[in-house]
């Protein structure tokens, strides 16, 4: 392979050399299909001056593709063996761009400030069991990230990109919408991974946008969590605990221009922000 990407034989070789036995709890399913890598990199629409942050580089499948498509790559890997081997893999396979890579052995869920250059794009095959919290944490913690493409479980990709009124619209959909406009950007079959997971995957592309004005994120997310904790109830009932009583919830909802008989699944992120803002203007009780 002239572009240095890893196929099935190279992935198994590398894993054997490092003594890696894929860990289920860390969501270690490695991409071993160069065409899928090329498709992900192409769909990520990286500009030559983008700095990509990759979560969970694993054996380096996607990292190798990203390095030739942008200015720099910051790779965050929680597994110390994989983190320690990545620079060597990159030097072996794409030596001309190896100095574009920075590897940090860290947990993406608690990632704080990063060394320069600051990332502008998130591109990752996310570990499935923590994909949503990782995505939301990074959007909050890394305001320089303007766009991205992530791969996750197909069902989770559907949930993240659902709009109000959809059956799968819920907390992840509203919270992602706070930060970004997101869309499904393709399907990925389980066969392109080693080991093959028992679910198919999906791609989600996003572009950051300004959050709704008038309320802060913490206050808005508290309303979202309360509304969907009891998603079949009307907002008047679901938000009673949050507001203090059903009557207080009704007052806040009316002040926000939201029907107290509606359900959370009917509200977009701007409406949730209005409800949060209206609460601060109401007497408690
Ligand atoms: N990017 C590689 C690929 O496509 O072949 C590997 C993707 S694999 C689905 C997920 C990777 O995320 C694994 O390498 C795993 O060790 C790593 N990982 C799991 N939890 C993590 C966390 N909290 N922070 C950073 N990396 C994590």
PDB file of C-alpha atoms and ligand atoms in Angstrom:
ATOM      1  CA  UNK A   1       0.000   0.000   0.000  1.00  0.00           C
ATOM      2  CA  UNK A   2       1.708   3.164  -1.175  1.00  0.00           C
ATOM      3  CA  UNK A   3      -0.059   5.546   1.213  1.00  0.00           C
ATOM      4  CA  UNK A   4       1.127   3.562   4.256  1.00  0.00           C
ATOM      5  CA  UNK A   5      -2.371   2.583   5.413  1.00  0.00           C
ATOM      6  CA  UNK A   6      -2.873  -0.634   7.371  1.00  0.00           C
ATOM      7  CA  UNK A   7      -4.715  -3.666   5.963  1.00  0.00           C
ATOM      8  CA  UNK A   8      -5.787  -6.867   7.745  1.00  0.00           C
ATOM      9  CA  UNK A   9      -2.347  -8.535   7.609  1.00  0.00           C
ATOM     10  CA  UNK A  10      -0.522  -5.455   8.947  1.00  0.00           C
ATOM     11  CA  UNK A  11      -3.060  -4.963  11.763  1.00  0.00           C
ATOM     12  CA  UNK A  12      -2.675  -8.544  12.971  1.00  0.00           C
ATOM     13  CA  UNK A  13       1.103  -8.322  12.653  1.00  0.00           C
ATOM     14  CA  UNK A  14       1.289  -5.119  14.638  1.00  0.00           C
ATOM     15  CA  UNK A  15      -1.040  -6.446  17.340  1.00  0.00           C
ATOM     16  CA  UNK A  16       1.027  -9.646  17.627  1.00  0.00           C
ATOM     17  CA  UNK A  17       4.300  -7.722  17.840  1.00  0.00           C
ATOM     18  CA  UNK A  18       2.919  -5.479  20.606  1.00  0.00           C
ATOM     19  CA  UNK A  19       1.224  -8.361  22.411  1.00  0.00           C
ATOM     20  CA  UNK A  20      -2.115  -6.539  22.086  1.00  0.00           C
ATOM     21  CA  UNK A  21      -5.269  -8.535  22.775  1.00  0.00           C
ATOM     22  CA  UNK A  22      -8.172  -6.214  21.935  1.00  0.00           C
ATOM     23  CA  UNK A  23      -9.962  -5.120  25.103  1.00  0.00           C
ATOM     24  CA  UNK A  24     -13.753  -5.061  25.010  1.00  0.00           C
ATOM     25  CA  UNK A  25     -14.056  -2.662  27.909  1.00  0.00           C
ATOM     26  CA  UNK A  26     -11.883  -0.111  26.068  1.00  0.00           C
ATOM     27  CA  UNK A  27     -13.920  -0.578  22.882  1.00  0.00           C
ATOM     28  CA  UNK A  28     -10.873  -1.794  20.960  1.00  0.00           C
ATOM     29  CA  UNK A  29     -12.131  -2.624  17.470  1.00  0.00           C
ATOM     30  CA  UNK A  30      -9.452  -1.672  14.981  1.00  0.00           C
ATOM     31  CA  UNK A  31     -10.109  -0.572  11.408  1.00  0.00           C
ATOM     32  CA  UNK A  32      -8.325  -2.838   8.919  1.00  0.00           C
ATOM     33  CA  UNK A  33      -9.753  -1.570   5.665  1.00  0.00           C
ATOM     34  CA  UNK A  34      -7.815   1.122   3.815  1.00  0.00           C
ATOM     35  CA  UNK A  35     -10.812   2.144   1.678  1.00  0.00           C
ATOM     36  CA  UNK A  36     -12.863   2.887   4.795  1.00  0.00           C
ATOM     37  CA  UNK A  37     -10.004   4.979   6.168  1.00  0.00           C
ATOM     38  CA  UNK A  38      -9.832   6.943   2.914  1.00  0.00           C
ATOM     39  CA  UNK A  39     -13.593   7.463   3.005  1.00  0.00           C
ATOM     40  CA  UNK A  40     -13.507   8.743   6.605  1.00  0.00           C
ATOM     41  CA  UNK A  41     -10.655  11.132   5.858  1.00  0.00           C
ATOM     42  CA  UNK A  42     -12.389  12.398   2.714  1.00  0.00           C
ATOM     43  CA  UNK A  43     -15.744  12.836   4.481  1.00  0.00           C
ATOM     44  CA  UNK A  44     -14.048  14.751   7.316  1.00  0.00           C
ATOM     45  CA  UNK A  45     -13.316  17.542   4.783  1.00  0.00           C
ATOM     46  CA  UNK A  46     -10.081  18.560   6.447  1.00  0.00           C
ATOM     47  CA  UNK A  47      -8.361  21.700   5.212  1.00  0.00           C
ATOM     48  CA  UNK A  48      -4.575  21.678   4.809  1.00  0.00           C
ATOM     49  CA  UNK A  49      -4.242  23.977   7.847  1.00  0.00           C
ATOM     50  CA  UNK A  50      -6.573  21.984  10.128  1.00  0.00           C
ATOM     51  CA  UNK A  51      -5.161  20.477  13.300  1.00  0.00           C
ATOM     52  CA  UNK A  52      -6.979  17.204  13.941  1.00  0.00           C
ATOM     53  CA  UNK A  53      -7.571  15.682  17.340  1.00  0.00           C
ATOM     54  CA  UNK A  54      -8.068  11.931  17.226  1.00  0.00           C
ATOM     55  CA  UNK A  55      -9.457  10.050  20.213  1.00  0.00           C
ATOM     56  CA  UNK A  56      -8.333   6.445  20.545  1.00  0.00           C
ATOM     57  CA  UNK A  57      -5.797   6.044  17.712  1.00  0.00           C
ATOM     58  CA  UNK A  58      -5.370   2.390  18.645  1.00  0.00           C
ATOM     59  CA  UNK A  59      -2.878   0.753  16.280  1.00  0.00           C
ATOM     60  CA  UNK A  60      -2.827   3.881  14.093  1.00  0.00           C
ATOM     61  CA  UNK A  61      -5.168   2.957  11.224  1.00  0.00           C
ATOM     62  CA  UNK A  62      -6.921   6.328  11.030  1.00  0.00           C
ATOM     63  CA  UNK A  63      -3.949   8.343  12.319  1.00  0.00           C
ATOM     64  CA  UNK A  64      -1.930   7.363   9.240  1.00  0.00           C
ATOM     65  CA  UNK A  65      -4.701   8.638   6.959  1.00  0.00           C
ATOM     66  CA  UNK A  66      -5.131  11.885   8.902  1.00  0.00           C
ATOM     67  CA  UNK A  67      -1.439  12.797   8.914  1.00  0.00           C
ATOM     68  CA  UNK A  68      -1.308  13.273   5.162  1.00  0.00           C
ATOM     69  CA  UNK A  69      -4.537  15.317   5.106  1.00  0.00           C
ATOM     70  CA  UNK A  70      -3.844  18.138   7.564  1.00  0.00           C
ATOM     71  CA  UNK A  71      -1.172  20.197   9.323  1.00  0.00           C
ATOM     72  CA  UNK A  72      -0.949  18.262  12.588  1.00  0.00           C
ATOM     73  CA  UNK A  73      -2.612  15.449  14.527  1.00  0.00           C
ATOM     74  CA  UNK A  74      -2.968  15.214  18.305  1.00  0.00           C
ATOM     75  CA  UNK A  75      -3.781  11.623  19.255  1.00  0.00           C
ATOM     76  CA  UNK A  76      -5.227  10.858  22.695  1.00  0.00           C
ATOM     77  CA  UNK A  77      -4.978   7.180  23.695  1.00  0.00           C
ATOM     78  CA  UNK A  78      -5.804   5.794  27.138  1.00  0.00           C
ATOM     79  CA  UNK A  79      -4.037   2.446  26.608  1.00  0.00           C
ATOM     80  CA  UNK A  80      -0.348   2.981  27.467  1.00  0.00           C
ATOM     81  CA  UNK A  81       0.905   0.160  25.196  1.00  0.00           C
ATOM     82  CA  UNK A  82      -0.935   1.546  22.153  1.00  0.00           C
ATOM     83  CA  UNK A  83       0.038   5.137  22.987  1.00  0.00           C
ATOM     84  CA  UNK A  84       3.683   4.105  23.334  1.00  0.00           C
ATOM     85  CA  UNK A  85       3.794   2.297  19.980  1.00  0.00           C
ATOM     86  CA  UNK A  86       2.086   4.887  17.783  1.00  0.00           C
ATOM     87  CA  UNK A  87       5.041   7.168  17.047  1.00  0.00           C
ATOM     88  CA  UNK A  88       7.095   4.164  15.878  1.00  0.00           C
ATOM     89  CA  UNK A  89       4.303   2.932  13.587  1.00  0.00           C
ATOM     90  CA  UNK A  90       3.980   6.366  12.029  1.00  0.00           C
ATOM     91  CA  UNK A  91       7.753   6.710  11.547  1.00  0.00           C
ATOM     92  CA  UNK A  92       7.821   3.317   9.819  1.00  0.00           C
ATOM     93  CA  UNK A  93       4.880   3.885   7.513  1.00  0.00           C
ATOM     94  CA  UNK A  94       4.672   7.623   6.731  1.00  0.00           C
ATOM     95  CA  UNK A  95       8.124   9.020   7.690  1.00  0.00           C
ATOM     96  CA  UNK A  96       7.700  12.211   5.631  1.00  0.00           C
ATOM     97  CA  UNK A  97       4.845  13.456   7.864  1.00  0.00           C
ATOM     98  CA  UNK A  98       5.789  11.768  11.150  1.00  0.00           C
ATOM     99  CA  UNK A  99       6.737  15.067  12.812  1.00  0.00           C
ATOM    100  CA  UNK A 100       3.118  16.239  12.487  1.00  0.00           C
ATOM    101  CA  UNK A 101       2.048  13.811  15.230  1.00  0.00           C
ATOM    102  CA  UNK A 102       1.740  14.402  18.991  1.00  0.00           C
ATOM    103  CA  UNK A 103       0.622  11.445  21.123  1.00  0.00           C
ATOM    104  CA  UNK A 104      -0.796  11.860  24.618  1.00  0.00           C
ATOM    105  CA  UNK A 105      -1.440   8.876  26.876  1.00  0.00           C
ATOM    106  CA  UNK A 106      -4.595  10.265  28.496  1.00  0.00           C
ATOM    107  CA  UNK A 107      -8.283   9.631  29.121  1.00  0.00           C
ATOM    108  CA  UNK A 108     -10.416  11.664  26.702  1.00  0.00           C
ATOM    109  CA  UNK A 109     -13.196  11.877  29.281  1.00  0.00           C
ATOM    110  CA  UNK A 110     -11.107  14.077  31.550  1.00  0.00           C
ATOM    111  CA  UNK A 111      -9.004  15.840  28.928  1.00  0.00           C
ATOM    112  CA  UNK A 112      -8.243  19.470  29.792  1.00  0.00           C
ATOM    113  CA  UNK A 113      -6.127  22.089  28.057  1.00  0.00           C
ATOM    114  CA  UNK A 114      -3.835  20.837  25.296  1.00  0.00           C
ATOM    115  CA  UNK A 115      -0.399  22.017  24.166  1.00  0.00           C
ATOM    116  CA  UNK A 116      -0.285  24.126  20.974  1.00  0.00           C
ATOM    117  CA  UNK A 117      -1.215  23.868  18.154  1.00  0.00           C
ATOM    118  CA  UNK A 118      -4.846  23.853  19.298  1.00  0.00           C
ATOM    119  CA  UNK A 119      -7.107  21.347  17.503  1.00  0.00           C
ATOM    120  CA  UNK A 120      -9.598  22.650  14.945  1.00  0.00           C
ATOM    121  CA  UNK A 121     -11.201  19.339  13.905  1.00  0.00           C
ATOM    122  CA  UNK A 122     -12.182  16.161  15.753  1.00  0.00           C
ATOM    123  CA  UNK A 123     -11.890  12.989  13.699  1.00  0.00           C
ATOM    124  CA  UNK A 124     -12.216   9.684  15.520  1.00  0.00           C
ATOM    125  CA  UNK A 125     -13.433   6.142  15.544  1.00  0.00           C
ATOM    126  CA  UNK A 126     -14.736   6.556  19.083  1.00  0.00           C
ATOM    127  CA  UNK A 127     -14.672   3.835  21.736  1.00  0.00           C
ATOM    128  CA  UNK A 128     -18.337   2.773  21.699  1.00  0.00           C
ATOM    129  CA  UNK A 129     -19.047   2.564  25.392  1.00  0.00           C
ATOM    130  CA  UNK A 130     -18.024   6.178  26.072  1.00  0.00           C
ATOM    131  CA  UNK A 131     -18.653   7.747  22.646  1.00  0.00           C
ATOM    132  CA  UNK A 132     -21.372  10.240  23.631  1.00  0.00           C
ATOM    133  CA  UNK A 133     -19.762  11.494  26.865  1.00  0.00           C
ATOM    134  CA  UNK A 134     -16.402  11.825  25.062  1.00  0.00           C
ATOM    135  CA  UNK A 135     -17.948  13.808  22.187  1.00  0.00           C
ATOM    136  CA  UNK A 136     -19.877  16.156  24.490  1.00  0.00           C
ATOM    137  CA  UNK A 137     -16.919  16.611  26.835  1.00  0.00           C
ATOM    138  CA  UNK A 138     -14.586  17.552  23.977  1.00  0.00           C
ATOM    139  CA  UNK A 139     -17.033  20.059  22.494  1.00  0.00           C
ATOM    140  CA  UNK A 140     -17.215  21.743  25.922  1.00  0.00           C
ATOM    141  CA  UNK A 141     -13.494  21.519  26.711  1.00  0.00           C
ATOM    142  CA  UNK A 142     -12.023  22.384  23.298  1.00  0.00           C
ATOM    143  CA  UNK A 143     -13.726  25.487  21.895  1.00  0.00           C
ATOM    144  CA  UNK A 144     -11.183  25.704  19.059  1.00  0.00           C
ATOM    145  CA  UNK A 145     -12.678  22.539  17.491  1.00  0.00           C
ATOM    146  CA  UNK A 146     -14.884  23.909  14.692  1.00  0.00           C
ATOM    147  CA  UNK A 147     -15.912  20.753  12.876  1.00  0.00           C
ATOM    148  CA  UNK A 148     -15.493  17.033  12.872  1.00  0.00           C
ATOM    149  CA  UNK A 149     -16.430  13.527  11.851  1.00  0.00           C
ATOM    150  CA  UNK A 150     -16.911  10.724  14.339  1.00  0.00           C
ATOM    151  CA  UNK A 151     -17.711   7.079  13.913  1.00  0.00           C
ATOM    152  CA  UNK A 152     -19.863   5.359  16.494  1.00  0.00           C
ATOM    153  CA  UNK A 153     -22.521   2.681  16.879  1.00  0.00           C
ATOM    154  CA  UNK A 154     -25.165   3.190  14.152  1.00  0.00           C
ATOM    155  CA  UNK A 155     -27.978   3.429  16.676  1.00  0.00           C
ATOM    156  CA  UNK A 156     -26.096   6.092  18.649  1.00  0.00           C
ATOM    157  CA  UNK A 157     -25.353   7.998  15.434  1.00  0.00           C
ATOM    158  CA  UNK A 158     -29.112   8.020  14.741  1.00  0.00           C
ATOM    159  CA  UNK A 159     -29.858   9.294  18.222  1.00  0.00           C
ATOM    160  CA  UNK A 160     -27.241  12.044  18.081  1.00  0.00           C
ATOM    161  CA  UNK A 161     -28.542  13.424  14.795  1.00  0.00           C
ATOM    162  CA  UNK A 162     -32.303  13.056  15.448  1.00  0.00           C
ATOM    163  CA  UNK A 163     -34.542  16.118  15.456  1.00  0.00           C
ATOM    164  CA  UNK A 164     -37.565  16.986  17.639  1.00  0.00           C
ATOM    165  CA  UNK A 165     -40.497  14.652  17.086  1.00  0.00           C
ATOM    166  CA  UNK A 166     -38.355  11.649  16.202  1.00  0.00           C
ATOM    167  CA  UNK A 167     -38.713   8.536  18.369  1.00  0.00           C
ATOM    168  CA  UNK A 168     -34.980   8.459  18.987  1.00  0.00           C
ATOM    169  CA  UNK A 169     -34.660  12.180  19.789  1.00  0.00           C
ATOM    170  CA  UNK A 170     -33.372  12.545  23.344  1.00  0.00           C
ATOM    171  CA  UNK A 171     -30.706  13.906  25.663  1.00  0.00           C
ATOM    172  CA  UNK A 172     -27.721  13.251  23.323  1.00  0.00           C
ATOM    173  CA  UNK A 173     -29.530  14.872  20.362  1.00  0.00           C
ATOM    174  CA  UNK A 174     -30.360  18.077  22.275  1.00  0.00           C
ATOM    175  CA  UNK A 175     -26.950  18.354  23.916  1.00  0.00           C
ATOM    176  CA  UNK A 176     -25.081  17.904  20.635  1.00  0.00           C
ATOM    177  CA  UNK A 177     -27.408  20.485  19.054  1.00  0.00           C
ATOM    178  CA  UNK A 178     -26.320  22.970  21.735  1.00  0.00           C
ATOM    179  CA  UNK A 179     -22.820  22.927  20.263  1.00  0.00           C
ATOM    180  CA  UNK A 180     -23.167  21.986  16.641  1.00  0.00           C
ATOM    181  CA  UNK A 181     -25.273  21.221  13.596  1.00  0.00           C
ATOM    182  CA  UNK A 182     -24.855  17.495  12.983  1.00  0.00           C
ATOM    183  CA  UNK A 183     -25.855  15.030  10.267  1.00  0.00           C
ATOM    184  CA  UNK A 184     -25.470  11.355   9.436  1.00  0.00           C
ATOM    185  CA  UNK A 185     -22.601  11.016   6.971  1.00  0.00           C
ATOM    186  CA  UNK A 186     -22.720   7.348   6.011  1.00  0.00           C
ATOM    187  CA  UNK A 187     -22.808   3.791   7.305  1.00  0.00           C
ATOM    188  CA  UNK A 188     -19.870   1.515   8.080  1.00  0.00           C
ATOM    189  CA  UNK A 189     -20.295  -2.274   8.161  1.00  0.00           C
ATOM    190  CA  UNK A 190     -18.906  -4.323  11.052  1.00  0.00           C
ATOM    191  CA  UNK A 191     -16.671  -6.313   8.692  1.00  0.00           C
ATOM    192  CA  UNK A 192     -14.079  -3.522   8.396  1.00  0.00           C
ATOM    193  CA  UNK A 193     -13.015  -3.989  12.019  1.00  0.00           C
ATOM    194  CA  UNK A 194     -10.805  -6.449  13.807  1.00  0.00           C
ATOM    195  CA  UNK A 195     -12.270  -7.910  15.874  1.00  0.00           C
ATOM    196  CA  UNK A 196     -15.694  -7.384  14.253  1.00  0.00           C
ATOM    197  CA  UNK A 197     -18.137  -5.828  16.759  1.00  0.00           C
ATOM    198  CA  UNK A 198     -21.692  -7.176  16.872  1.00  0.00           C
ATOM    199  CA  UNK A 199     -23.221  -3.901  15.661  1.00  0.00           C
ATOM    200  CA  UNK A 200     -22.820  -1.752  12.567  1.00  0.00           C
ATOM    201  CA  UNK A 201     -21.406   1.747  12.764  1.00  0.00           C
ATOM    202  CA  UNK A 202     -22.359   5.155  11.465  1.00  0.00           C
ATOM    203  CA  UNK A 203     -20.579   8.402  10.704  1.00  0.00           C
ATOM    204  CA  UNK A 204     -21.697  11.727  12.154  1.00  0.00           C
ATOM    205  CA  UNK A 205     -20.392  14.991  10.707  1.00  0.00           C
ATOM    206  CA  UNK A 206     -20.764  18.222  12.663  1.00  0.00           C
ATOM    207  CA  UNK A 207     -20.049  21.931  12.390  1.00  0.00           C
ATOM    208  CA  UNK A 208     -19.939  24.089  15.488  1.00  0.00           C
ATOM    209  CA  UNK A 209     -22.414  26.950  15.722  1.00  0.00           C
ATOM    210  CA  UNK A 210     -23.291  29.576  18.332  1.00  0.00           C
ATOM    211  CA  UNK A 211     -25.370  28.169  21.206  1.00  0.00           C
ATOM    212  CA  UNK A 212     -28.863  29.579  21.817  1.00  0.00           C
ATOM    213  CA  UNK A 213     -28.675  32.945  23.555  1.00  0.00           C
ATOM    214  CA  UNK A 214     -30.247  33.834  26.890  1.00  0.00           C
ATOM    215  CA  UNK A 215     -29.390  30.828  29.070  1.00  0.00           C
ATOM    216  CA  UNK A 216     -26.214  29.068  30.054  1.00  0.00           C
ATOM    217  CA  UNK A 217     -25.333  25.511  29.189  1.00  0.00           C
ATOM    218  CA  UNK A 218     -25.481  24.043  32.682  1.00  0.00           C
ATOM    219  CA  UNK A 219     -28.945  25.476  33.321  1.00  0.00           C
ATOM    220  CA  UNK A 220     -30.244  24.350  29.922  1.00  0.00           C
ATOM    221  CA  UNK A 221     -28.822  20.828  30.277  1.00  0.00           C
ATOM    222  CA  UNK A 222     -30.519  20.511  33.704  1.00  0.00           C
ATOM    223  CA  UNK A 223     -33.897  21.142  32.018  1.00  0.00           C
ATOM    224  CA  UNK A 224     -33.079  18.658  29.253  1.00  0.00           C
ATOM    225  CA  UNK A 225     -32.092  15.952  31.757  1.00  0.00           C
ATOM    226  CA  UNK A 226     -35.278  16.513  33.796  1.00  0.00           C
ATOM    227  CA  UNK A 227     -37.555  16.547  30.725  1.00  0.00           C
ATOM    228  CA  UNK A 228     -36.221  13.263  29.329  1.00  0.00           C
ATOM    229  CA  UNK A 229     -35.884  11.470  32.692  1.00  0.00           C
ATOM    230  CA  UNK A 230     -39.647  10.973  32.368  1.00  0.00           C
ATOM    231  CA  UNK A 231     -40.052  11.332  28.620  1.00  0.00           C
ATOM    232  CA  UNK A 232     -43.649  10.103  28.435  1.00  0.00           C
ATOM    233  CA  UNK A 233     -44.888  12.693  30.887  1.00  0.00           C
ATOM    234  CA  UNK A 234     -45.962  16.189  29.934  1.00  0.00           C
ATOM    235  CA  UNK A 235     -43.401  18.874  30.640  1.00  0.00           C
ATOM    236  CA  UNK A 236     -45.655  20.246  33.408  1.00  0.00           C
ATOM    237  CA  UNK A 237     -45.250  16.926  35.256  1.00  0.00           C
ATOM    238  CA  UNK A 238     -41.701  16.051  34.166  1.00  0.00           C
ATOM    239  CA  UNK A 239     -40.342  19.441  35.244  1.00  0.00           C
ATOM    240  CA  UNK A 240     -42.284  19.647  38.549  1.00  0.00           C
ATOM    241  CA  UNK A 241     -39.296  18.515  40.625  1.00  0.00           C
ATOM    242  CA  UNK A 242     -36.933  20.839  38.773  1.00  0.00           C
ATOM    243  CA  UNK A 243     -39.244  23.864  39.117  1.00  0.00           C
ATOM    244  CA  UNK A 244     -40.491  23.104  42.648  1.00  0.00           C
ATOM    245  CA  UNK A 245     -44.071  22.095  41.817  1.00  0.00           C
ATOM    246  CA  UNK A 246     -46.306  21.383  38.816  1.00  0.00           C
ATOM    247  CA  UNK A 247     -47.762  24.903  39.115  1.00  0.00           C
ATOM    248  CA  UNK A 248     -44.283  26.456  39.116  1.00  0.00           C
ATOM    249  CA  UNK A 249     -43.310  24.330  36.100  1.00  0.00           C
ATOM    250  CA  UNK A 250     -46.439  25.517  34.298  1.00  0.00           C
ATOM    251  CA  UNK A 251     -45.633  29.185  35.037  1.00  0.00           C
ATOM    252  CA  UNK A 252     -42.056  28.821  33.770  1.00  0.00           C
ATOM    253  CA  UNK A 253     -43.160  26.963  30.635  1.00  0.00           C
ATOM    254  CA  UNK A 254     -45.808  29.547  29.789  1.00  0.00           C
ATOM    255  CA  UNK A 255     -43.313  32.366  30.346  1.00  0.00           C
ATOM    256  CA  UNK A 256     -41.008  30.597  27.867  1.00  0.00           C
ATOM    257  CA  UNK A 257     -43.785  30.266  25.305  1.00  0.00           C
ATOM    258  CA  UNK A 258     -43.878  26.469  25.647  1.00  0.00           C
ATOM    259  CA  UNK A 259     -47.123  24.467  25.999  1.00  0.00           C
ATOM    260  CA  UNK A 260     -47.058  22.826  29.480  1.00  0.00           C
ATOM    261  CA  UNK A 261     -48.922  19.856  27.961  1.00  0.00           C
ATOM    262  CA  UNK A 262     -46.135  19.178  25.442  1.00  0.00           C
ATOM    263  CA  UNK A 263     -43.438  16.527  25.931  1.00  0.00           C
ATOM    264  CA  UNK A 264     -39.689  17.046  25.918  1.00  0.00           C
ATOM    265  CA  UNK A 265     -39.359  15.147  22.648  1.00  0.00           C
ATOM    266  CA  UNK A 266     -41.165  18.002  20.875  1.00  0.00           C
ATOM    267  CA  UNK A 267     -38.753  20.778  21.927  1.00  0.00           C
ATOM    268  CA  UNK A 268     -35.645  21.931  20.096  1.00  0.00           C
ATOM    269  CA  UNK A 269     -32.550  23.138  21.937  1.00  0.00           C
ATOM    270  CA  UNK A 270     -33.564  26.805  21.634  1.00  0.00           C
ATOM    271  CA  UNK A 271     -36.881  26.059  23.404  1.00  0.00           C
ATOM    272  CA  UNK A 272     -35.054  24.241  26.223  1.00  0.00           C
ATOM    273  CA  UNK A 273     -32.790  27.279  26.600  1.00  0.00           C
ATOM    274  CA  UNK A 274     -35.856  29.558  26.793  1.00  0.00           C
ATOM    275  CA  UNK A 275     -37.304  27.397  29.575  1.00  0.00           C
ATOM    276  CA  UNK A 276     -34.030  27.576  31.505  1.00  0.00           C
ATOM    277  CA  UNK A 277     -33.900  31.349  31.062  1.00  0.00           C
ATOM    278  CA  UNK A 278     -37.549  31.799  32.110  1.00  0.00           C
ATOM    279  CA  UNK A 279     -36.869  30.002  35.392  1.00  0.00           C
ATOM    280  CA  UNK A 280     -34.353  32.626  36.457  1.00  0.00           C
ATOM    281  CA  UNK A 281     -37.022  35.296  35.957  1.00  0.00           C
ATOM    282  CA  UNK A 282     -39.665  33.495  38.062  1.00  0.00           C
ATOM    283  CA  UNK A 283     -40.064  33.505  41.834  1.00  0.00           C
ATOM    284  CA  UNK A 284     -39.229  30.031  43.247  1.00  0.00           C
ATOM    285  CA  UNK A 285     -41.984  27.720  44.516  1.00  0.00           C
TER     286      UNK A 285
HETATM  287  N1  LIG B   1      -8.741   4.564  15.841  1.00  0.00           N
HETATM  288  C1  LIG B   1      -8.463   3.136  15.875  1.00  0.00           C
HETATM  289  C2  LIG B   1      -9.020   2.471  14.645  1.00  0.00           C
HETATM  290  O1  LIG B   1      -9.902   3.062  14.024  1.00  0.00           O
HETATM  291  O2  LIG B   1      -8.579   1.382  14.325  1.00  0.00           O
HETATM  292  C3  LIG B   1      -9.009   2.466  17.141  1.00  0.00           C
HETATM  293  C4  LIG B   1     -10.461   2.745  17.441  1.00  0.00           C
HETATM  294  S1  LIG B   1     -11.111   1.782  18.763  1.00  0.00           S
HETATM  295  C5  LIG B   1     -12.825   1.760  18.331  1.00  0.00           C
HETATM  296  C6  LIG B   1     -11.162   2.871  20.155  1.00  0.00           C
HETATM  297  C7  LIG B   1      -9.814   3.273  20.764  1.00  0.00           C
HETATM  298  O3  LIG B   1     -10.073   4.186  21.847  1.00  0.00           O
HETATM  299  C8  LIG B   1      -8.984   2.161  21.364  1.00  0.00           C
HETATM  300  O4  LIG B   1      -7.662   2.298  20.907  1.00  0.00           O
HETATM  301  C9  LIG B   1      -9.066   2.387  22.883  1.00  0.00           C
HETATM  302  O5  LIG B   1      -7.910   1.945  23.586  1.00  0.00           O
HETATM  303  C10 LIG B   1      -9.226   3.889  22.951  1.00  0.00           C
HETATM  304  N2  LIG B   1      -9.935   4.391  24.146  1.00  0.00           N
HETATM  305  C11 LIG B   1     -10.914   3.790  24.863  1.00  0.00           C
HETATM  306  N3  LIG B   1     -11.360   4.591  25.839  1.00  0.00           N
HETATM  307  C12 LIG B   1     -10.631   5.750  25.743  1.00  0.00           C
HETATM  308  C13 LIG B   1     -10.623   6.965  26.483  1.00  0.00           C
HETATM  309  N4  LIG B   1     -11.456   7.165  27.527  1.00  0.00           N
HETATM  310  N5  LIG B   1      -9.742   7.943  26.127  1.00  0.00           N
HETATM  311  C14 LIG B   1      -8.886   7.756  25.068  1.00  0.00           C
HETATM  312  N6  LIG B   1      -8.864   6.616  24.340  1.00  0.00           N
HETATM  313  C15 LIG B   1      -9.723   5.624  24.658  1.00  0.00           C
END
